[in-house]
Amino acid sequence: MDSPRDTFAGAALVTGASAGIGAAFVRALASRKMDLVLVARRQDRLEVLAREVEAAHGVKALVVAQDLAHPDAAGAIRRAVDAAGVKVGLLINNAGFGYYGRFEADDAASDAAMVDLNCRAVVALTHAFLPDMLARGRGGLIFVASLASFQPTPYFAVYGATKAFDLMLAEALWGELSPRGIAVLGLCPGYTHTEFQGVANSAVGSGIGWAGPERVVETALAALGRQPSVIDGTANFLLANASRLATRAMVARAAEWASRPPDTSLPGTRSLPPVVATGGFQRAVARLLLAFVAVVAIDFGVLSLFTRQVRFWFPVWLDPGWAARADPWVVYSQSYFAGVFFIPVLAAAIAREFLAGARASVKAAYWVVAAGSLGFIGWWKGGLMVQYGKHREAVAWLLLAAFLYASLWLAETMPARLARVTRTALLAGLARGVALFFLVMAVVDPVLQVGVQRLTWSSGLVIEMGFFVPAGVALLFASRRLRAGASA
Ligand SMILES: NC(=O)c1ccc[n+]([C@@H]2O[C@H](COP(=O)([O-])OP(=O)(O)OC[C@H]3O[C@@H](n4cnc5c(N)ncnc54)[C@H](OP(=O)(O)O)[C@@H]3O)[C@@H](O)[C@H]2O)c1
């Protein structure tokens, strides 16, 4: 956009100008010499920003403090703008908020205010200022929608719906109005560093696709007048369009799973038996493992069909010369060993996810089958590895499996454990660590110096032991007392 001041013939009215994307619009347009009308509720902030851009860029900035959720907000703003003799050439419908949480737990009045602000006020303001733009034959409308406009957004249900409304409104008006000289744009930011997440009660952190409000605004100004809508950022573009590859039901399910609130005690959430600590992580692991089993099952079916023998080993597709290898079974058995070791984790996950309410006899039968499968595969694949002298590989797989189990266990239990750590418990742990170090050193030092290095017994060692042993024991006792106090 070259010169917005000439293109739109009037000031830019920015709603939600007291923070985030709105404030960035104000600064960006002021630097392009556009006069401004700043609208939001927090008048003090608007005044500060208005004076800032007036001083920095020599533009005029009018402040209209107004709650846009009020039924007559658009009328009040129009009257204030007329009273100040300002013509609005570009309307930026930016003010909005969202709320993350279960629909039934949302405050109904707040949801209604969200619809009022994100949708009704947008329509009312557009009605208030569009006729003049049409009469002048030029003008601009920006509707700040969202990445949420492209898909159902469980736990952000009302917000996502309002943003879908904004995007559809923008694109429809682009169709209607762009032939008549009005530039219309639906702006779809992804996660943006503003006050939005705080207001929305959303705890998402920074990550891929996040942007600063300044970049979002530059994206909008570059696209205005050229296209009906724009998604800010390449990662966000890919994400928004990825949802088109699946059905909306699939997208809703996946989004529900990805953004489910952690509180499992609320109605509508299945409570899982505590095989291991509950939470999204276990479900994620369970699903991963189920996917793995699905791959094995397909592999098994297809290969057995093709080779007319009961067999399964995936990489045969990647290595057509497999049969000529000296130990074809073993090579491919190894690749499966990793998966084999997952079987107990998988079995536990299936039991937790699907058999929670099953009869004891069903559970017992299930575990017999699971253990039998593990035994059979271990015997078959493990036997082959031993037969071909692949002992080291077998041990390596065992170690890897142990490492994976330990990592999973840690990942599952750490959050709960960390939540229990108090300052006293931390101190107790520290004391215990130092005590163990002292006690180990009391033994290792003399063994190293006298036994390995063949040095003579020195008085230094006696002093060291004389210090390490009593200090270690004293610290151990202190740690025990602290731990007892922490758990009391
Ligand atoms: N940040 C993101 O990750 C993100 C992503 C996609 C889309 N968006 C969209 O971007 C737009 C701007 O949000 P933001 O990220 O800049 O959030 P923000 O930093 O929280 O700013 C929201 C603005 O809206 C104003 N506002 C809220 N309720 C209002 C009301 N009832 N009446 C008048 N003004 C009101 C606020 O001002 P007062 O509190 O002073 O009234 C503030 O200026 C929103 O439409 C949002 O849906 C944001």
Coordinates of N, CA, C and O in Angstrom, one line a residue, residues 328-456:
P328 N 19.1 -62.4 6.4 CA 18.0 -61.5 6.1 C 17.0 -61.4 7.3 O 16.6 -60.3 7.7
W329 N 16.7 -62.5 7.9 CA 15.7 -62.4 9.0 C 16.2 -61.6 10.2 O 15.5 -60.8 10.8
V330 N 17.5 -61.7 10.5 CA 18.0 -61.0 11.6 C 18.0 -59.5 11.4 O 17.7 -58.7 12.2
V331 N 18.5 -59.2 10.2 CA 18.6 -57.7 9.9 C 17.2 -57.1 10.1 O 17.1 -56.1 10.8
Y332 N 16.2 -57.7 9.6 CA 14.9 -57.1 9.7 C 14.3 -57.3 11.1 O 13.5 -56.6 11.6
S333 N 14.7 -58.4 11.7 CA 14.2 -58.6 13.1 C 14.7 -57.5 14.0 O 14.0 -57.0 14.9
Q334 N 15.9 -57.1 13.8 CA 16.4 -56.0 14.6 C 15.6 -54.7 14.6 O 15.3 -54.1 15.6
S335 N 15.2 -54.4 13.3 CA 14.4 -53.2 13.2 C 13.1 -53.3 14.0 O 12.5 -52.3 14.4
Y336 N 12.6 -54.6 14.1 CA 11.4 -54.8 14.9 C 11.6 -54.8 16.4 O 10.6 -54.6 17.1
F337 N 12.8 -55.1 16.8 CA 13.0 -55.2 18.2 C 12.6 -54.0 19.0 O 12.1 -54.1 20.1
A338 N 12.9 -52.8 18.4 CA 12.5 -51.6 19.0 C 11.0 -51.6 19.3 O 10.6 -51.3 20.4
G339 N 10.2 -52.0 18.3 CA 8.8 -52.0 18.5 C 8.3 -53.1 19.5 O 7.4 -52.8 20.3
V340 N 9.0 -54.2 19.5 CA 8.7 -55.3 20.4 C 8.7 -54.8 21.8 O 7.8 -55.1 22.6
F341 N 9.7 -54.1 22.2 CA 9.9 -53.6 23.5 C 8.8 -52.6 24.0 O 8.6 -52.4 25.1
F342 N 8.1 -52.1 23.0 CA 7.0 -51.2 23.3 C 5.7 -51.9 23.7 O 4.8 -51.3 24.2
I343 N 5.7 -53.2 23.5 CA 4.5 -54.0 23.7 C 3.9 -53.8 25.1 O 2.7 -53.6 25.2
P344 N 4.7 -53.9 26.1 CA 4.1 -53.8 27.5 C 3.5 -52.4 27.7 O 2.4 -52.3 28.3
V345 N 4.2 -51.4 27.2 CA 3.6 -50.0 27.3 C 2.3 -49.9 26.5 O 1.3 -49.4 27.0
L346 N 2.3 -50.5 25.3 CA 1.1 -50.5 24.5 C 0.0 -51.2 25.2 O -1.2 -50.7 25.3
A347 N 0.3 -52.4 25.7 CA -0.7 -53.2 26.4 C -1.3 -52.4 27.6 O -2.6 -52.4 27.7
A348 N -0.5 -51.7 28.3 CA -1.0 -51.0 29.5 C -1.9 -49.8 29.0 O -2.9 -49.5 29.6
A349 N -1.5 -49.2 27.9 CA -2.2 -48.1 27.4 C -3.6 -48.5 26.9 O -4.6 -47.9 27.2
I350 N -3.6 -49.7 26.2 CA -4.9 -50.2 25.7 C -5.8 -50.5 26.9 O -7.0 -50.2 26.9
A351 N -5.2 -51.2 27.9 CA -6.0 -51.5 29.0 C -6.6 -50.3 29.7 O -7.8 -50.3 30.0
R352 N -5.8 -49.3 29.8 CA -6.3 -48.0 30.4 C -7.4 -47.3 29.6 O -8.4 -46.9 30.1
E353 N -7.1 -47.3 28.3 CA -8.0 -46.5 27.4 C -9.3 -47.2 27.1 O -10.4 -46.6 27.0
F354 N -9.3 -48.5 27.0 CA -10.5 -49.2 26.5 C -11.0 -50.3 27.4 O -12.2 -50.7 27.3
L355 N -10.3 -50.7 28.4 CA -10.8 -51.8 29.2 C -11.0 -51.4 30.7 O -11.1 -52.2 31.6
A356 N -11.1 -50.0 30.9 CA -11.2 -49.5 32.2 C -12.4 -50.1 32.9 O -12.4 -50.6 34.1
G357 N -13.6 -50.2 32.2 CA -14.8 -50.7 32.8 C -15.1 -52.2 32.6 O -16.2 -52.7 32.9
A358 N -14.1 -52.9 32.0 CA -14.4 -54.3 31.6 C -14.4 -55.2 32.8 O -13.8 -54.9 33.8
R359 N -15.0 -56.4 32.6 CA -15.0 -57.4 33.7 C -13.6 -57.9 33.9 O -12.8 -57.9 33.0
A360 N -13.4 -58.5 35.1 CA -12.1 -59.0 35.5 C -11.6 -60.1 34.6 O -10.5 -60.2 34.2
S361 N -12.6 -61.0 34.1 CA -12.2 -62.1 33.3 C -11.7 -61.6 31.9 O -10.8 -62.1 31.4
V362 N -12.4 -60.5 31.4 CA -12.0 -60.0 30.1 C -10.6 -59.4 30.2 O -9.7 -59.6 29.4
K363 N -10.3 -58.7 31.4 CA -9.0 -58.1 31.6 C -8.0 -59.2 31.7 O -6.9 -59.1 31.1
A364 N -8.3 -60.3 32.4 CA -7.3 -61.3 32.6 C -7.0 -62.0 31.2 O -5.8 -62.2 30.9
A365 N -8.0 -62.2 30.4 CA -7.8 -62.8 29.1 C -6.9 -61.9 28.3 O -6.0 -62.4 27.6
Y366 N -7.2 -60.6 28.4 CA -6.5 -59.7 27.6 C -5.0 -59.7 28.0 O -4.1 -59.8 27.1
W367 N -4.7 -59.7 29.3 CA -3.3 -59.7 29.7 C -2.6 -61.0 29.3 O -1.4 -61.0 29.0
V368 N -3.3 -62.1 29.3 CA -2.7 -63.4 28.9 C -2.3 -63.3 27.4 O -1.2 -63.7 27.1
V369 N -3.2 -62.8 26.6 CA -2.9 -62.7 25.2 C -1.7 -61.7 25.0 O -0.8 -62.0 24.2
A370 N -1.7 -60.6 25.7 CA -0.6 -59.6 25.6 C 0.7 -60.2 26.0 O 1.7 -60.1 25.2
A371 N 0.7 -60.9 27.1 CA 2.0 -61.5 27.6 C 2.4 -62.6 26.6 O 3.6 -62.8 26.3
G372 N 1.4 -63.4 26.1 CA 1.7 -64.4 25.1 C 2.3 -63.9 23.8 O 3.3 -64.4 23.3
S373 N 1.8 -62.8 23.4 CA 2.3 -62.1 22.1 C 3.7 -61.7 22.4 O 4.6 -61.9 21.5
L374 N 4.0 -61.1 23.5 CA 5.3 -60.6 23.8 C 6.3 -61.7 23.9 O 7.4 -61.7 23.3
G375 N 5.9 -62.8 24.6 CA 6.7 -64.0 24.7 C 7.0 -64.6 23.3 O 8.2 -64.9 23.0
F376 N 6.0 -64.7 22.5 CA 6.2 -65.3 21.2 C 7.2 -64.5 20.4 O 8.1 -65.0 19.8
I377 N 6.9 -63.2 20.3 CA 7.8 -62.3 19.5 C 9.2 -62.3 20.0 O 10.2 -62.4 19.3
G378 N 9.3 -62.2 21.3 CA 10.7 -62.2 21.9 C 11.4 -63.5 21.6 O 12.6 -63.5 21.2
W379 N 10.7 -64.6 21.7 CA 11.3 -65.9 21.4 C 11.7 -66.0 19.9 O 12.8 -66.4 19.6
W380 N 10.8 -65.6 19.1 CA 11.0 -65.7 17.6 C 12.2 -64.7 17.2 O 13.2 -65.2 16.7
K381 N 12.0 -63.5 17.4 CA 13.0 -62.5 16.9 C 14.3 -62.6 17.8 O 15.4 -62.6 17.2
G382 N 14.1 -62.7 19.1 CA 15.3 -62.8 19.9 C 16.1 -64.1 19.6 O 17.3 -64.1 19.5
G383 N 15.3 -65.2 19.4 CA 16.0 -66.4 19.0 C 16.8 -66.3 17.8 O 18.0 -66.8 17.7
L384 N 16.3 -65.6 16.8 CA 17.0 -65.4 15.5 C 18.3 -64.6 15.8 O 19.3 -64.9 15.2
M385 N 18.2 -63.6 16.6 CA 19.4 -62.8 16.8 C 20.5 -63.6 17.5 O 21.6 -63.5 17.2
V386 N 20.0 -64.4 18.5 CA 21.0 -65.3 19.2 C 21.6 -66.3 18.2 O 22.8 -66.5 18.1
Q387 N 20.7 -66.9 17.4 CA 21.2 -67.9 16.4 C 22.2 -67.3 15.5 O 23.2 -68.0 15.1
Y388 N 22.1 -66.1 15.1 CA 23.1 -65.4 14.2 C 24.2 -64.7 14.9 O 24.9 -63.9 14.3
G389 N 24.2 -64.9 16.2 CA 25.3 -64.3 17.0 C 25.2 -62.8 17.2 O 26.2 -62.1 17.3
K390 N 24.0 -62.3 17.2 CA 23.8 -60.9 17.3 C 23.6 -60.5 18.8 O 22.6 -59.8 19.1
H391 N 24.4 -61.1 19.7 CA 24.1 -60.9 21.1 C 24.2 -59.4 21.5 O 23.5 -58.9 22.3
R392 N 25.3 -58.8 20.9 CA 25.5 -57.4 21.3 C 24.3 -56.5 20.9 O 23.9 -55.6 21.6
E393 N 23.8 -56.8 19.7 CA 22.7 -56.0 19.2 C 21.5 -56.2 20.1 O 20.7 -55.3 20.5
A394 N 21.3 -57.5 20.6 CA 20.1 -57.8 21.4 C 20.3 -57.0 22.7 O 19.3 -56.4 23.2
V395 N 21.5 -56.9 23.3 CA 21.7 -56.2 24.5 C 21.5 -54.7 24.3 O 20.9 -54.0 25.1
A396 N 22.0 -54.2 23.1 CA 21.8 -52.8 22.8 C 20.3 -52.5 22.7 O 19.9 -51.4 23.3
W397 N 19.5 -53.4 22.1 CA 18.1 -53.1 22.1 C 17.4 -53.1 23.5 O 16.6 -52.3 23.8
L398 N 17.9 -54.0 24.3 CA 17.4 -54.0 25.7 C 17.7 -52.7 26.4 O 16.9 -52.2 27.1
L399 N 19.0 -52.3 26.2 CA 19.4 -51.0 26.9 C 18.5 -49.9 26.4 O 18.1 -49.0 27.1
L400 N 18.3 -49.8 25.0 CA 17.5 -48.8 24.5 C 16.1 -48.8 25.0 O 15.5 -47.8 25.4
A401 N 15.6 -50.0 25.1 CA 14.2 -50.1 25.6 C 14.2 -49.6 27.1 O 13.2 -48.9 27.4
A402 N 15.2 -50.0 27.9 CA 15.2 -49.6 29.3 C 15.3 -48.0 29.3 O 14.6 -47.4 30.1
F403 N 16.1 -47.5 28.4 CA 16.2 -46.0 28.4 C 14.9 -45.4 28.0 O 14.4 -44.4 28.6
L404 N 14.2 -46.0 27.0 CA 12.9 -45.4 26.6 C 11.9 -45.5 27.7 O 11.1 -44.5 28.0
Y405 N 11.8 -46.7 28.4 CA 10.9 -46.8 29.5 C 11.2 -45.8 30.6 O 10.3 -45.1 31.1
A406 N 12.5 -45.6 30.9 CA 12.8 -44.7 32.0 C 12.4 -43.3 31.6 O 11.9 -42.5 32.4
S407 N 12.6 -42.9 30.3 CA 12.3 -41.6 29.8 C 10.8 -41.4 29.9 O 10.3 -40.3 30.4
L408 N 10.0 -42.4 29.5 CA 8.5 -42.3 29.6 C 8.1 -42.1 31.0 O 7.2 -41.3 31.3
W409 N 8.7 -42.9 31.9 CA 8.3 -42.9 33.3 C 8.6 -41.5 33.9 O 7.7 -40.9 34.6
L410 N 9.8 -41.0 33.5 CA 10.1 -39.7 34.1 C 9.2 -38.7 33.6 O 8.7 -37.8 34.3
A411 N 8.9 -38.7 32.2 CA 8.1 -37.7 31.7 C 6.7 -37.7 32.3 O 6.0 -36.7 32.5
E412 N 6.2 -38.9 32.6 CA 4.9 -39.1 33.1 C 4.8 -38.6 34.6 O 3.8 -38.0 35.0
T413 N 5.8 -38.9 35.3 CA 5.7 -38.7 36.8 C 6.3 -37.3 37.2 O 6.0 -36.9 38.3
M414 N 7.2 -36.8 36.3 CA 7.9 -35.6 36.8 C 6.9 -34.4 37.1 O 7.1 -33.8 38.2
P415 N 5.9 -34.1 36.3 CA 5.1 -33.0 36.7 C 4.5 -33.1 38.0 O 4.5 -32.2 38.9
A416 N 4.0 -34.4 38.3 CA 3.3 -34.6 39.6 C 4.4 -34.5 40.7 O 4.1 -33.9 41.8
R417 N 5.6 -35.0 40.5 CA 6.6 -35.0 41.5 C 7.1 -33.6 41.7 O 7.3 -33.2 42.9
L418 N 7.2 -32.8 40.6 CA 7.7 -31.5 40.8 C 6.7 -30.6 41.6 O 7.1 -29.8 42.4
A419 N 5.4 -30.9 41.4 CA 4.4 -30.2 42.1 C 4.5 -30.4 43.6 O 4.0 -29.6 44.4
R420 N 5.1 -31.5 44.0 CA 5.2 -31.8 45.4 C 6.4 -31.3 46.0 O 6.6 -31.4 47.2
V421 N 7.3 -30.7 45.2 CA 8.6 -30.3 45.8 C 8.4 -29.0 46.5 O 8.0 -28.0 46.0
T422 N 8.8 -29.0 47.8 CA 8.7 -27.8 48.6 C 10.2 -27.4 48.8 O 11.1 -28.1 48.5
R423 N 10.4 -26.2 49.4 CA 11.7 -25.7 49.7 C 12.4 -26.7 50.7 O 13.6 -27.0 50.5
T424 N 11.7 -27.2 51.6 CA 12.3 -28.1 52.6 C 12.7 -29.4 51.9 O 13.8 -29.9 52.2
A425 N 11.8 -29.9 51.0 CA 12.2 -31.2 50.3 C 13.4 -30.9 49.5 O 14.2 -31.8 49.3
L426 N 13.5 -29.8 48.9 CA 14.6 -29.4 48.0 C 15.9 -29.5 48.8 O 16.9 -30.0 48.4
L427 N 15.8 -28.8 50.0 CA 17.0 -28.8 50.9 C 17.4 -30.2 51.4 O 18.6 -30.5 51.4
A428 N 16.4 -31.0 51.7 CA 16.6 -32.4 52.1 C 17.3 -33.1 51.0 O 18.3 -33.9 51.2
G429 N 16.9 -32.9 49.8 CA 17.5 -33.6 48.6 C 19.0 -33.2 48.5 O 19.9 -34.0 48.2
L430 N 19.2 -31.9 48.6 CA 20.5 -31.4 48.5 C 21.5 -32.0 49.6 O 22.6 -32.4 49.3
A431 N 21.0 -32.0 50.8 CA 21.8 -32.5 51.9 C 22.1 -34.0 51.6 O 23.2 -34.5 51.9
R432 N 21.1 -34.7 51.2 CA 21.3 -36.1 50.9 C 22.3 -36.3 49.8 O 23.2 -37.2 49.9
G433 N 22.3 -35.5 48.7 CA 23.2 -35.6 47.6 C 24.7 -35.4 48.1 O 25.6 -36.1 47.8
V434 N 24.8 -34.3 48.9 CA 26.2 -34.0 49.4 C 26.7 -35.1 50.4 O 27.8 -35.5 50.3
A435 N 25.7 -35.6 51.2 CA 26.1 -36.7 52.1 C 26.6 -37.9 51.4 O 27.7 -38.5 51.7
L436 N 25.9 -38.3 50.3 CA 26.3 -39.4 49.5 C 27.6 -39.2 48.9 O 28.5 -40.1 48.8
F437 N 27.8 -38.0 48.4 CA 29.1 -37.6 47.8 C 30.2 -37.8 48.8 O 31.3 -38.4 48.5
F438 N 30.0 -37.3 50.0 CA 31.1 -37.4 51.0 C 31.4 -38.8 51.3 O 32.5 -39.2 51.4
L439 N 30.3 -39.6 51.5 CA 30.5 -41.0 51.9 C 31.2 -41.8 50.8 O 32.1 -42.6 51.0
V440 N 30.8 -41.5 49.5 CA 31.5 -42.2 48.4 C 33.0 -41.8 48.3 O 33.9 -42.7 48.2
M441 N 33.2 -40.5 48.5 CA 34.6 -40.0 48.4 C 35.4 -40.6 49.5 O 36.6 -40.9 49.3
A442 N 34.8 -40.8 50.7 CA 35.6 -41.4 51.8 C 36.1 -42.7 51.5 O 37.2 -43.2 52.0
V443 N 35.4 -43.5 50.6 CA 35.9 -44.8 50.2 C 36.8 -44.7 48.9 O 37.9 -45.3 48.8
V444 N 36.3 -43.9 47.9 CA 36.9 -43.9 46.6 C 38.3 -43.3 46.7 O 39.3 -43.8 46.1
D445 N 38.5 -42.2 47.4 CA 39.8 -41.5 47.5 C 40.9 -42.5 48.0 O 41.9 -42.6 47.3
P446 N 40.7 -43.1 49.2 CA 41.8 -44.0 49.6 C 42.0 -45.2 48.6 O 43.2 -45.5 48.4
V447 N 40.9 -45.7 48.1 CA 41.1 -46.8 47.1 C 41.9 -46.4 45.9 O 42.8 -47.1 45.5
L448 N 41.6 -45.2 45.4 CA 42.3 -44.7 44.2 C 43.8 -44.5 44.6 O 44.7 -44.9 43.8
Q449 N 44.0 -43.7 45.7 CA 45.4 -43.3 46.0 C 46.2 -44.5 46.4 O 47.4 -44.7 45.9
V450 N 45.7 -45.3 47.3 CA 46.5 -46.4 47.9 C 46.5 -47.6 47.0 O 47.5 -48.2 46.6
G451 N 45.2 -47.9 46.5 CA 45.1 -49.2 45.7 C 45.5 -49.0 44.3 O 46.3 -49.9 43.8
V452 N 45.1 -48.0 43.6 CA 45.4 -47.9 42.2 C 46.7 -47.1 41.9 O 47.6 -47.6 41.2
Q453 N 46.9 -46.0 42.5 CA 48.1 -45.2 42.2 C 49.3 -45.7 43.0 O 50.4 -45.2 42.8
R454 N 49.1 -46.6 43.9 CA 50.1 -47.2 44.7 C 50.9 -46.1 45.6 O 52.1 -46.2 45.7
L455 N 50.2 -45.1 46.0 CA 50.8 -44.2 46.9 C 50.8 -44.7 48.3 O 50.0 -45.6 48.6
T456 N 51.6 -44.1 49.1 CA 51.6 -44.6 50.5 C 50.5 -43.9 51.3 O 50.0 -42.9 50.9

